[in-house]
Amino acid sequence: MATSDAPYRLYYWPMIQGRGECARLVLEDAGAPYVDVARLPDEQGGGVNAVVTAMQGNLGKGVPPFAPPILTDGDLVLSQTANICRYLGERHGLAPREQGARWQAGALALTLADLFEEAHNVHHPISGSLYYEDQTDAAARAAECFRKERLGRFLDYFGRVIAVSGGPWVLGAQATYPDLVLFQALEGLSYAFPRAYAKAVAGVPALPALRDRVASRPRIAAYLASDRRIPFNEMGIFRHYPELDAAAD
Ligand SMILES: N[C@@H](CCC(=O)N[C@@H](CS)C(=O)NCC(=O)O)C(=O)O
């Protein structure tokens, strides 16, 4: 599986941050050249069709991807967000050097993938194939459980990870790719659940500190200010439905 000097190609839904944003953040922080393929005009091979084609396994040989985000590096086709971020992190100095720590970084990225899945399932507790409006009662119950049981558990966990590492990053003194994915999780949670997030994060000051620290990394700051950063909206993973962020908890 040769890699190439050509820019990476990222295939992800062009209208949302979604899980693709984790890969975008690692690419941006690394200063790695990439093409966000589906954001190209249709006539240049972009648009939703680019993602659909990629999902059909038309990008190359070997293991076909199940779902986006999908990253290609030359003829290597990769899927699974945590896997893509690990690949990029290890290639671009955004991963620990020691093998054991590399696996532990991978565990953090996978735990964050769990959090993304749970945050998504709050507004789609029955099925992703139904509209939110068709599952609002179940979503209200799921949201209450998420706010009361899961949100704080995840945030406290990452606070503990930072405390154990000595901080300020999740793995200690050096920023690594899980920091960028955690940043995206914090961005998304504060967008989707502003009240519940504010309450849950109040006792974990290391997290807003890490979020600020990531946001002020020069390449990330430039990215966030650019039109490459798609605003949050109600089509993505993190959606703000005020009724799912009750104040009463
Ligand atoms: N575990 C996968 C989940 C991938 C996933 O659910 N992708 C969504 C977009 S964020 C999708 O379009 N899925 C299509 C499908 O599952 O059929 C990851 O972390 O990358």
Coordinates of C-alpha atoms and ligand atoms in Angstrom, one line a residue:
M1 CA 0.0 0.0 0.0
A2 CA 2.1 2.9 -1.2
T3 CA 1.4 6.4 -0.1
S4 CA 2.0 9.3 -2.4
D5 CA 3.0 12.9 -2.5
A6 CA -0.4 13.8 -3.9
P7 CA -2.8 15.6 -1.5
Y8 CA -4.9 13.4 0.7
R9 CA -8.5 13.1 -0.5
L10 CA -11.3 13.2 2.1
Y11 CA -14.8 12.0 1.2
Y12 CA -17.4 13.3 3.5
W13 CA -20.9 14.8 3.3
P14 CA -20.4 18.3 2.1
M15 CA -23.1 20.0 4.1
I16 CA -22.1 19.1 7.7
Q17 CA -19.1 19.0 10.0
G18 CA -20.1 15.5 11.2
R19 CA -17.5 12.9 11.8
G20 CA -15.5 14.2 8.9
E21 CA -14.6 17.2 11.0
C22 CA -12.3 15.1 13.1
A23 CA -10.3 14.2 10.0
R24 CA -10.4 17.8 8.8
L25 CA -9.0 19.1 12.1
V26 CA -6.1 16.7 12.1
L27 CA -5.3 17.6 8.4
E28 CA -5.6 21.3 9.1
D29 CA -3.5 21.2 12.3
A30 CA -0.8 19.1 10.4
G31 CA -0.8 21.6 7.6
A32 CA -1.3 18.5 5.3
P33 CA -2.5 19.2 1.8
Y34 CA -5.9 17.6 1.2
V35 CA -8.9 17.9 -1.1
D36 CA -12.3 17.9 0.6
V37 CA -13.7 16.1 -2.5
A38 CA -17.4 16.4 -2.0
R39 CA -17.1 20.2 -1.4
L40 CA -15.9 20.6 -5.0
P41 CA -18.5 21.5 -7.6
D42 CA -20.4 18.5 -9.1
E43 CA -18.7 19.2 -12.5
Q44 CA -15.3 18.7 -10.8
G45 CA -16.3 15.4 -9.3
G46 CA -17.6 16.8 -6.0
G47 CA -21.0 16.8 -4.3
V48 CA -22.9 14.1 -2.5
N49 CA -22.3 11.7 -5.4
A50 CA -18.6 11.7 -4.7
V51 CA -19.3 10.3 -1.2
V52 CA -21.9 7.8 -2.5
T53 CA -19.4 6.5 -5.1
A54 CA -16.7 6.3 -2.5
M55 CA -19.0 4.2 -0.3
Q56 CA -19.6 1.9 -3.2
G57 CA -16.0 0.9 -3.0
N58 CA -14.9 2.5 -6.3
L59 CA -11.8 4.3 -5.0
G60 CA -9.3 1.5 -5.0
K61 CA -8.5 -2.1 -4.3
G62 CA -8.6 -3.8 -0.9
V63 CA -11.0 -3.5 1.9
P64 CA -14.0 -1.3 0.8
P65 CA -15.2 1.3 3.3
F66 CA -18.6 0.9 5.0
A67 CA -19.3 4.6 5.7
P68 CA -17.8 8.0 5.4
P69 CA -15.5 9.7 6.4
I70 CA -13.2 8.0 3.9
L71 CA -9.6 9.1 3.3
T72 CA -7.4 8.1 0.5
D73 CA -3.6 8.4 0.5
G74 CA -2.5 7.4 -2.9
D75 CA -4.0 4.0 -3.4
L76 CA -4.6 3.4 0.3
V77 CA -8.3 3.7 1.2
L78 CA -9.1 4.2 4.9
S79 CA -12.4 4.5 6.8
Q80 CA -13.5 4.8 10.4
T81 CA -12.9 8.2 11.9
A82 CA -10.6 7.0 14.8
N83 CA -8.5 5.0 12.3
I84 CA -8.2 7.9 9.9
C85 CA -7.2 10.3 12.7
R86 CA -4.6 7.8 14.0
Y87 CA -3.1 7.3 10.6
L88 CA -2.8 11.1 10.0
G89 CA -1.6 11.7 13.6
E90 CA 1.1 9.2 13.3
R91 CA 2.3 10.4 9.9
H92 CA 2.3 14.1 10.9
G93 CA 3.8 14.3 14.4
L94 CA 0.5 14.4 16.2
A95 CA 0.8 11.1 18.0
P96 CA 3.0 9.7 20.8
R97 CA 6.2 8.0 19.7
E98 CA 6.1 5.0 22.0
Q99 CA 4.0 2.0 20.8
G100 CA 2.0 1.5 24.0
A101 CA 1.1 5.2 24.1
R102 CA 0.1 5.0 20.4
W103 CA -2.5 2.3 21.3
Q104 CA -3.7 4.4 24.3
A105 CA -4.2 7.4 22.0
G106 CA -6.2 5.1 19.8
A107 CA -8.3 4.1 22.7
L108 CA -9.1 7.8 23.4
A109 CA -10.1 8.3 19.8
L110 CA -12.4 5.3 19.9
T111 CA -13.9 6.5 23.2
L112 CA -14.6 9.8 21.5
A113 CA -16.2 7.9 18.6
D114 CA -18.5 6.3 21.2
L115 CA -19.4 9.8 22.4
F116 CA -20.2 10.9 18.9
E117 CA -22.4 7.9 18.4
E118 CA -24.3 8.5 21.6
A119 CA -24.7 12.2 20.9
H120 CA -26.1 11.3 17.5
N121 CA -28.4 8.7 19.0
V122 CA -30.0 11.3 21.3
H123 CA -31.8 12.9 18.3
H124 CA -32.1 9.6 16.4
P125 CA -32.8 7.0 19.2
I126 CA -34.9 4.7 17.0
S127 CA -33.2 4.9 13.6
G128 CA -31.0 7.2 11.6
S129 CA -33.3 6.4 8.7
L130 CA -36.2 8.2 10.3
Y131 CA -36.6 12.0 10.6
Y132 CA -36.1 13.5 14.0
E133 CA -39.7 14.6 13.9
D134 CA -40.8 11.0 13.7
Q135 CA -39.0 10.1 16.9
T136 CA -39.4 13.1 19.2
D137 CA -40.9 11.3 22.2
A138 CA -38.1 8.7 22.2
A139 CA -35.5 11.5 21.6
A140 CA -36.8 13.4 24.7
R141 CA -36.3 10.3 26.8
A142 CA -32.9 9.6 25.3
A143 CA -31.9 13.2 25.8
E144 CA -32.8 13.1 29.5
C145 CA -30.7 9.9 30.0
F146 CA -27.8 11.4 28.0
R147 CA -27.8 14.7 30.0
K148 CA -28.2 13.0 33.4
E149 CA -26.0 9.9 32.9
R150 CA -23.7 10.0 30.0
L151 CA -22.6 13.6 29.3
G152 CA -21.0 14.1 32.7
R153 CA -19.5 10.6 32.7
F154 CA -17.7 11.3 29.4
L155 CA -16.6 14.8 30.4
D156 CA -15.4 13.6 33.9
Y157 CA -13.5 10.8 32.2
F158 CA -11.6 13.1 29.9
G159 CA -10.9 15.4 32.8
R160 CA -9.4 12.4 34.6
V161 CA -7.3 11.5 31.6
I162 CA -5.8 15.0 31.6
A163 CA -5.2 14.9 35.3
V164 CA -3.5 11.5 35.1
S165 CA -1.3 12.6 32.1
G166 CA -0.3 15.8 34.0
G167 CA -1.8 17.9 31.1
P168 CA -2.3 20.3 29.6
W169 CA -3.1 17.8 26.7
V170 CA -4.8 14.5 27.1
L171 CA -1.5 12.6 26.8
G172 CA 0.7 15.1 28.7
A173 CA 3.0 17.8 27.4
Q174 CA 2.5 17.3 23.6
A175 CA -0.6 17.8 21.6
T176 CA -1.8 14.7 19.8
Y177 CA -4.7 13.9 17.5
P178 CA -7.1 12.9 20.3
D179 CA -6.9 16.5 21.6
L180 CA -8.3 17.6 18.3
V181 CA -11.1 15.1 18.3
L182 CA -11.9 16.0 21.9
F183 CA -12.0 19.7 20.9
Q184 CA -14.6 18.8 18.2
A185 CA -16.6 16.8 20.8
L186 CA -16.6 19.8 23.2
E187 CA -17.5 22.2 20.3
G188 CA -20.4 19.9 19.3
L189 CA -21.7 19.3 22.8
S190 CA -21.7 23.0 23.7
Y191 CA -23.6 23.7 20.5
A192 CA -26.2 20.9 20.9
F193 CA -26.7 21.1 24.7
P194 CA -25.5 24.6 25.8
R195 CA -27.2 24.4 29.2
A196 CA -26.4 20.8 30.0
Y197 CA -22.8 21.2 28.7
A198 CA -22.2 24.3 30.8
K199 CA -23.4 22.5 33.9
A200 CA -21.4 19.3 33.2
V201 CA -18.2 21.1 32.4
A202 CA -18.3 23.5 35.3
G203 CA -16.4 21.0 37.5
V204 CA -13.9 20.0 34.8
P205 CA -12.0 23.2 34.1
A206 CA -9.3 21.3 32.2
L207 CA -11.7 20.8 29.3
P208 CA -12.6 24.4 28.5
A209 CA -8.9 25.1 28.9
L210 CA -8.0 22.4 26.4
R211 CA -10.8 23.7 24.0
D212 CA -9.3 27.2 24.1
R213 CA -5.8 25.8 23.7
V214 CA -6.8 23.9 20.6
A215 CA -8.8 26.9 19.2
S216 CA -5.7 29.1 19.5
R217 CA -3.3 26.8 17.7
P218 CA -2.4 28.9 14.7
R219 CA -3.5 26.5 11.9
I220 CA -6.7 25.7 13.8
A221 CA -7.5 29.3 14.4
A222 CA -7.0 30.1 10.7
Y223 CA -9.2 27.1 9.8
L224 CA -12.0 28.0 12.2
A225 CA -12.0 31.6 10.8
S226 CA -12.1 30.2 7.2
D227 CA -15.1 29.2 5.1
R228 CA -13.7 25.6 5.1
R229 CA -15.2 25.3 8.6
I230 CA -18.9 24.5 8.0
P231 CA -21.1 26.0 10.7
F232 CA -23.0 23.6 12.9
N233 CA -26.5 22.9 11.7
E234 CA -29.4 20.5 12.3
M235 CA -28.3 18.0 9.7
G236 CA -25.1 16.8 11.5
I237 CA -24.2 14.8 14.5
F238 CA -24.5 17.6 17.0
R239 CA -27.9 19.3 16.6
H240 CA -29.4 22.0 18.8
Y241 CA -33.0 21.1 19.5
P242 CA -33.8 23.3 22.6
E243 CA -36.3 20.8 23.8
L244 CA -33.5 18.2 24.2
D245 CA -31.5 20.5 26.4
A246 CA -34.0 21.0 29.2
A247 CA -33.0 23.5 31.8
A248 CA -34.7 21.7 34.7
D249 CA -32.2 18.9 35.2
Ligands
LIG1 N1 -17.9 4.3 13.2 C1 -17.9 5.0 12.0 C2 -19.3 5.6 11.7 C3 -19.5 6.1 10.3 C4 -20.8 6.7 10.1 O1 -21.8 6.5 10.8 N2 -20.9 7.6 9.1 C5 -22.1 8.3 8.8 C6 -21.8 9.8 8.6 S1 -21.2 10.5 10.0 C7 -22.7 7.8 7.5 O2 -22.9 8.5 6.5 N3 -23.1 6.5 7.6 C8 -23.8 5.9 6.5 C9 -24.2 4.5 6.8 O3 -23.9 4.1 8.0 O4 -24.7 3.8 6.0 C10 -16.9 6.2 12.1 O5 -16.6 6.6 13.3 O6 -16.4 6.6 11.1

